[in-house]
Amino acid sequence: MKAVRESWNTATGAMGRPRPVRILTAVVVIAAAAAVILGALEPVPVADGRPLSPITGICVAAVLSAIAQLAGLRFRLGPDAVSVSWAEAAVVVGFVVAPAGWLPAATLAGTGAAWLLLAWLTGLRNVAEIVHLVASMTLGVAGAALVTSLLAGDVPVHSARLPLALAAGAGTYLLITFGLVVLTLMLHRDAHPGQIAARVLYAKLPMSIGNVIVGVLAVYALIREPLWLLAFGPVLWLLHRTYRFHLRAAEERRMWEAFAAATARLPGASEAEVARAGLRGALEVFGASRAELEVHTGHGRRRYAQDGPGLEGDVGTRSGAAVTRTMVVAGRPLGELTVWLGDAGLPGPRDEAAIAAFGEALAGALHDAAAHQRISELDARAAHDRLHDPLTGLINRVALAGEGDPLLRSLERDRQVALLLLDIVGFRQVNSTLGHGGGDEVLRLAAGRLTALTGPGELVARIGDDEFALLLPVTALADPAWQQTRPSPLPVALRRARELVEQLRLPIEAAGVRLSVEVTVGVAVAAAGEAEVAELLRRASIAVDRAKELGVTVGTYDSGQDASSTDQLALLADLQDAFAADDQIMLHLQPAVDLVTAAPTGVEALVRWRHPRRGYLSPAEFLPAVERSELLIPFTRRVLDLALASAADWTAAGIDVPVSVNVSARSLTDPTFPAQVTEALRRHRTPASRLVLEITESVAISEQEIVDEVLARVRTSGVQVSLDDFGTGFSSLSSVTRMPVDEIKIDRSFVDEMIDSAAAGAVVRAAVELGVRLGVRVVAEGIETIEQRAALIALGCPSAQGYHFCKPMPADKIVQALTQLARSAPPNVTQLRTDDTA
């Protein structure tokens, strides 16, 4: 039974109407039926002067009611349609031509037939709405007939009281129908009654007044001069068109005002926001009962829908005419907009054009929202990529500092934290063997293991190609016993570092190859209130370098090592300033002398740096940094210039000895070095034989092919070559046999020990004999005592240099020292014995 009732409600359109409206419809239908029955039961009065018989008059009244409805106007009031007809005129004329009691029946028959015809012509299928409308007009006519009858009484049709009674009856009709329309719309839409009443009155009142006037004139013409009725056709047609234009203009003005307000609300940041604004705007602009929006995206289709006020979930909201328009932007379809106007007879060309225009505005807003959303997504992705490593998904160096510094500030100032810097050993070999794809897979697997080993409150990041960092509070690693005893936090951090090494060392499979990841870990520990993440990273990097130098897996930060590294960086910057000055890079010169006569045989140039803040710096303090930098070439040029300039001074004083300059390993592997030496000799106009280049044995055996070629070119130009620190390497003999030299310098370590060590003395004797057999000079270094001099003489060593004869001295004093040595050398010397007796 319930199913049958629901089917009946759906078929008649009652399902789409709210319950209060259905109740009101039932009340109106019952009242109208009662009015028809009661009116038909009244006796038909015989009135003098009626133009038609009762039966004919009833038929004419029914026809006039039908014509009034067929010639009426319908317009939208929100999502509903409101009818404005010629009903008042039909009521006025019908009262004159038909009995008053039968007017409700005539109206019911005429309006019912008219609306059935309209439903058939327009496709309107809402039976409940038609029944409600016909019953309302029937009830209004019944009230009008009652009032007119009471006021007119039995007066003849030509009486002067009749027009007033007819006007009062028409007003009663208007009042009843007006009240029912307002009440119905108020219940149906739950809208404000004042607003609805104002709009309905605006639409009906002018037409109703005109209807009464037309009806009275029609009655007058019908009674006095029926031929005048022929003129009513054109006049009524003109009035109908004028009023139709008035209503349409008012509705279009309202619609375009609402259109402007709705399109102004369309722009939004997201598709859903624009869709909601568009659907709400379509309901307001077109007075629609329902609006649907289907949006096409690259990922499928999304559908949005919204019903008019008070119609949420009603099936009847889709019973009216629907207009669907495809939304297109730049030739690309974005979706479809469908608007239900609530009445099958309402859509016209202007409605469709307005819906198309609104669809275009909505399409533009949707396109802008999609672009805005894509930009937002790109911004979010860029922000994510700016702080995350795209390969492993870990945070990067910037994010580690951005998250780590607040973490440090949130801890107690004396809370110890550690930063572990992990560097994958031999990762370049992994890339060259497995390819970059395999290397990326290794990094992802290593990052995954690190993430799995990271605990709460710890941060893991990828900060370089093959470097990872782990920031952690040290106390989080400790057990309760550690927290009670409070030992140094460094052992705890080291234990965690070794655990990471062992876990990362477990075999993995990448690019089809089973391998093990080895890492070097640098550990830096500090109090949370004393360091930032960037400083901890710097310290941990120093610890990694230290671990690599020592060949260990885990290294720790040492502040002394840090200071040394900082000094080296600062020295390179200061050295560039030193090149621009004339008094910072300088030479200390030390003569080499004949062991027997003490006459000068040569001078060694020893470079010094008079630093403006740190004082005199020895070569050991800055030369290693220079040799690793790009400053080596200008530094070598400066030393050669100073040495050759000094040699020119003592040559001018009549002392004919060469100057020796130490040469670095990088210079001897530089193919342009011989040209640099030649250019220096040319600048100072010095013979090549006056320059001796000293090379160490370790340099001689490195990069042999390149070194041999460079030295061969140097010796071809006439420059002499001296092998320094002879005897300290593993291939001294091979060095002197492989490449020709002009001088051998015996290392001072043998000179220091030769008196007490027979082995050291044997090395010195062998070197001397080798020099004699090869025809090269032999110089012993580091002579400090007369006993060492006598021993060297006894071993046959021809020359030496050291503090026993002369200390290194500035260039402005070397000429005087060489002159004194030359003058004091005796022409005939008796060789000393080791007991210092002649």
Coordinates of N, CA and C in Angstrom, one line a residue, residues 322-421:
A322 N 15.3 21.5 -18.6 CA 16.7 21.6 -18.3 C 17.4 22.1 -19.5
V323 N 18.4 23.0 -19.2 CA 19.3 23.5 -20.3 C 20.7 23.1 -20.0
T324 N 21.4 22.5 -20.9 CA 22.7 22.0 -20.7 C 23.6 22.7 -21.7
R325 N 24.7 23.3 -21.2 CA 25.7 24.0 -22.1 C 27.1 23.4 -21.8
T326 N 27.9 23.2 -22.8 CA 29.3 22.8 -22.7 C 30.1 24.0 -22.4
M327 N 31.0 23.9 -21.4 CA 31.9 25.0 -21.1 C 33.2 24.8 -21.8
V328 N 33.6 25.8 -22.5 CA 34.9 25.7 -23.3 C 35.8 26.9 -23.0
V329 N 37.1 26.7 -22.9 CA 38.1 27.7 -22.7 C 39.2 27.4 -23.7
A330 N 39.4 28.4 -24.6 CA 40.5 28.3 -25.6 C 40.4 27.0 -26.4
G331 N 39.1 26.7 -26.7 CA 38.8 25.5 -27.6 C 38.9 24.2 -26.9
R332 N 39.1 24.2 -25.6 CA 39.2 22.9 -24.8 C 38.0 22.8 -23.9
P333 N 37.2 21.8 -24.1 CA 36.0 21.6 -23.2 C 36.4 21.3 -21.8
L334 N 35.8 22.1 -20.8 CA 36.1 21.9 -19.4 C 35.0 21.1 -18.7
G335 N 33.8 21.0 -19.3 CA 32.7 20.3 -18.7 C 31.3 20.8 -19.2
E336 N 30.3 20.4 -18.4 CA 28.9 20.8 -18.8 C 28.2 21.4 -17.6
L337 N 27.4 22.5 -17.9 CA 26.5 23.1 -16.9 C 25.1 22.8 -17.2
T338 N 24.4 22.2 -16.3 CA 22.9 21.9 -16.5 C 22.1 22.7 -15.5
V339 N 21.1 23.4 -16.0 CA 20.2 24.2 -15.1 C 18.8 23.8 -15.4
W340 N 18.1 23.4 -14.3 CA 16.7 23.1 -14.3 C 15.9 24.3 -14.0
L341 N 15.1 24.8 -14.9 CA 14.3 26.0 -14.7 C 13.0 25.9 -14.0
G342 N 12.6 24.6 -13.7 CA 11.5 24.4 -12.9 C 10.2 24.4 -13.7
D343 N 10.2 24.7 -15.0 CA 8.9 24.7 -15.7 C 9.3 24.4 -17.2
A344 N 8.6 23.4 -17.8 CA 9.0 23.0 -19.1 C 8.7 24.0 -20.2
G345 N 7.8 25.0 -19.9 CA 7.5 26.0 -20.9 C 8.3 27.2 -20.8
L346 N 9.2 27.3 -19.9 CA 9.9 28.6 -19.7 C 11.2 28.8 -20.5
P347 N 12.0 27.8 -20.8 CA 13.3 28.1 -21.5 C 13.0 28.7 -22.9
G348 N 13.6 29.8 -23.2 CA 13.6 30.5 -24.4 C 15.0 30.8 -24.9
P349 N 15.1 31.5 -26.1 CA 16.4 31.8 -26.6 C 17.2 32.7 -25.6
R350 N 16.5 33.6 -24.9 CA 17.2 34.5 -24.0 C 17.7 33.7 -22.8
D351 N 16.9 32.8 -22.3 CA 17.3 31.9 -21.2 C 18.6 31.1 -21.5
E352 N 18.5 30.5 -22.7 CA 19.6 29.7 -23.2 C 20.9 30.6 -23.4
A353 N 20.7 31.8 -23.9 CA 21.9 32.6 -24.1 C 22.5 33.0 -22.8
A354 N 21.6 33.4 -21.8 CA 22.1 33.7 -20.5 C 22.8 32.6 -19.8
I355 N 22.3 31.4 -19.9 CA 22.9 30.2 -19.3 C 24.3 30.0 -20.0
A356 N 24.3 30.1 -21.3 CA 25.6 30.0 -22.1 C 26.6 31.0 -21.6
A357 N 26.2 32.3 -21.4 CA 27.1 33.3 -20.9 C 27.6 33.0 -19.5
F358 N 26.7 32.5 -18.7 CA 27.1 32.2 -17.3 C 28.1 31.0 -17.3
G359 N 27.8 30.0 -18.2 CA 28.7 28.9 -18.4 C 30.1 29.3 -18.8
E360 N 30.2 30.3 -19.7 CA 31.5 30.8 -20.1 C 32.2 31.4 -19.0
A361 N 31.5 32.3 -18.2 CA 32.1 32.9 -17.0 C 32.6 31.8 -16.0
L362 N 31.7 30.8 -15.8 CA 32.1 29.8 -14.9 C 33.3 29.0 -15.4
A363 N 33.3 28.7 -16.7 CA 34.5 28.0 -17.3 C 35.8 28.8 -17.1
G364 N 35.7 30.1 -17.3 CA 36.9 30.9 -17.1 C 37.4 30.9 -15.6
A365 N 36.4 30.9 -14.7 CA 36.7 30.8 -13.3 C 37.3 29.5 -12.9
L366 N 36.8 28.4 -13.5 CA 37.3 27.1 -13.3 C 38.7 26.9 -13.8
H367 N 38.9 27.5 -15.0 CA 40.2 27.4 -15.6 C 41.2 28.2 -14.7
D368 N 40.8 29.4 -14.3 CA 41.7 30.1 -13.4 C 42.0 29.4 -12.1
A369 N 41.0 28.8 -11.6 CA 41.1 28.0 -10.3 C 42.1 26.8 -10.5
A370 N 41.9 26.1 -11.7 CA 42.8 25.0 -12.0 C 44.3 25.5 -12.1
A371 N 44.4 26.7 -12.8 CA 45.8 27.2 -12.9 C 46.3 27.6 -11.6
H372 N 45.5 28.3 -10.8 CA 45.9 28.7 -9.4 C 46.3 27.4 -8.6
Q373 N 45.5 26.4 -8.7 CA 45.8 25.2 -8.0 C 47.1 24.5 -8.4
R374 N 47.3 24.5 -9.8 CA 48.6 24.0 -10.3 C 49.7 24.8 -9.8
I375 N 49.6 26.1 -9.8 CA 50.7 27.0 -9.3 C 50.9 26.7 -7.8
S376 N 49.8 26.5 -7.0 CA 50.0 26.2 -5.6 C 50.7 24.9 -5.4
E377 N 50.3 23.9 -6.3 CA 50.9 22.6 -6.2 C 52.4 22.7 -6.5
L378 N 52.7 23.5 -7.6 CA 54.1 23.7 -8.0 C 54.9 24.4 -6.9
D379 N 54.2 25.4 -6.3 CA 54.9 26.1 -5.1 C 55.2 25.2 -4.0
A380 N 54.1 24.3 -3.7 CA 54.3 23.4 -2.6 C 55.4 22.4 -2.9
R381 N 55.4 21.9 -4.2 CA 56.5 21.0 -4.6 C 57.8 21.6 -4.5
A382 N 57.9 22.9 -5.0 CA 59.2 23.6 -5.0 C 59.7 23.8 -3.5
A383 N 58.7 24.1 -2.7 CA 59.0 24.3 -1.3 C 59.5 23.0 -0.7
H384 N 58.8 21.9 -1.1 CA 59.3 20.6 -0.5 C 60.6 20.2 -1.1
D385 N 60.8 20.4 -2.4 CA 62.1 20.1 -3.0 C 63.2 21.0 -2.5
R386 N 62.9 22.2 -2.1 CA 63.9 23.1 -1.6 C 64.5 22.6 -0.2
L387 N 63.7 21.8 0.4 CA 64.0 21.3 1.8 C 64.3 19.8 1.8
H388 N 64.1 19.1 0.7 CA 64.2 17.6 0.7 C 65.1 17.2 -0.5
D389 N 65.7 16.1 -0.3 CA 66.5 15.5 -1.3 C 65.6 14.7 -2.2
P390 N 65.6 15.0 -3.5 CA 64.6 14.4 -4.4 C 64.8 12.9 -4.6
L391 N 66.1 12.4 -4.4 CA 66.4 11.0 -4.6 C 65.9 10.1 -3.4
T392 N 66.3 10.5 -2.2 CA 66.0 9.7 -1.0 C 64.8 10.2 -0.2
G393 N 64.3 11.4 -0.5 CA 63.2 11.9 0.3 C 63.6 12.4 1.7
L394 N 64.9 12.3 2.0 CA 65.3 12.9 3.3 C 65.4 14.4 3.2
I395 N 65.4 15.1 4.4 CA 65.7 16.5 4.4 C 67.1 16.8 3.9
N396 N 67.3 18.0 3.4 CA 68.6 18.3 2.9 C 69.4 19.2 3.9
R397 N 70.5 19.7 3.5 CA 71.3 20.5 4.4 C 70.6 21.8 4.9
V398 N 69.8 22.4 4.0 CA 69.1 23.6 4.5 C 68.0 23.3 5.5
A399 N 67.3 22.2 5.2 CA 66.2 21.8 6.2 C 66.8 21.3 7.5
L400 N 68.0 20.6 7.4 CA 68.6 20.2 8.6 C 68.9 21.3 9.6
A401 N 69.4 22.4 9.0 CA 69.7 23.6 9.8 C 68.4 24.3 10.2
G402 N 67.4 24.3 9.3 CA 66.1 24.9 9.6 C 65.3 24.2 10.7
E403 N 65.4 22.9 10.8 CA 64.8 22.1 11.8 C 65.7 21.8 13.0
G404 N 67.0 21.7 12.7 CA 67.9 21.3 13.8 C 68.1 22.5 14.8
D405 N 68.3 23.7 14.3 CA 68.5 24.8 15.2 C 67.4 25.1 16.1
P406 N 66.1 25.1 15.7 CA 65.0 25.1 16.7 C 65.1 24.0 17.7
L407 N 65.4 22.8 17.2 CA 65.5 21.6 18.1 C 66.6 21.9 19.2
L408 N 67.7 22.4 18.8 CA 68.8 22.7 19.8 C 68.3 23.8 20.8
R409 N 67.6 24.8 20.2 CA 67.2 25.9 21.1 C 66.1 25.4 22.1
S410 N 65.4 24.3 21.7 CA 64.3 23.8 22.6 C 64.9 22.9 23.8
L411 N 66.1 22.5 23.6 CA 66.8 21.7 24.7 C 67.4 22.6 25.7
E412 N 67.7 22.0 26.9 CA 68.4 22.7 27.9 C 69.8 23.0 27.4
R413 N 70.3 24.2 27.8 CA 71.6 24.7 27.2 C 72.8 23.7 27.5
D414 N 72.7 23.0 28.6 CA 73.8 22.0 28.9 C 73.5 20.6 28.4
R415 N 72.4 20.4 27.7 CA 72.1 19.1 27.1 C 73.0 18.8 25.9
Q416 N 73.7 17.7 26.0 CA 74.7 17.4 25.0 C 74.0 16.8 23.7
V417 N 74.5 17.3 22.6 CA 74.0 16.8 21.3 C 75.2 16.4 20.5
A418 N 74.9 15.5 19.5 CA 75.9 14.9 18.7 C 75.5 15.0 17.2
L419 N 76.4 15.3 16.3 CA 76.1 15.2 14.9 C 77.1 14.2 14.3
L420 N 76.5 13.2 13.7 CA 77.3 12.2 13.0 C 77.2 12.4 11.5
L421 N 78.4 12.6 10.9 CA 78.5 12.8 9.4 C 79.0 11.5 8.8

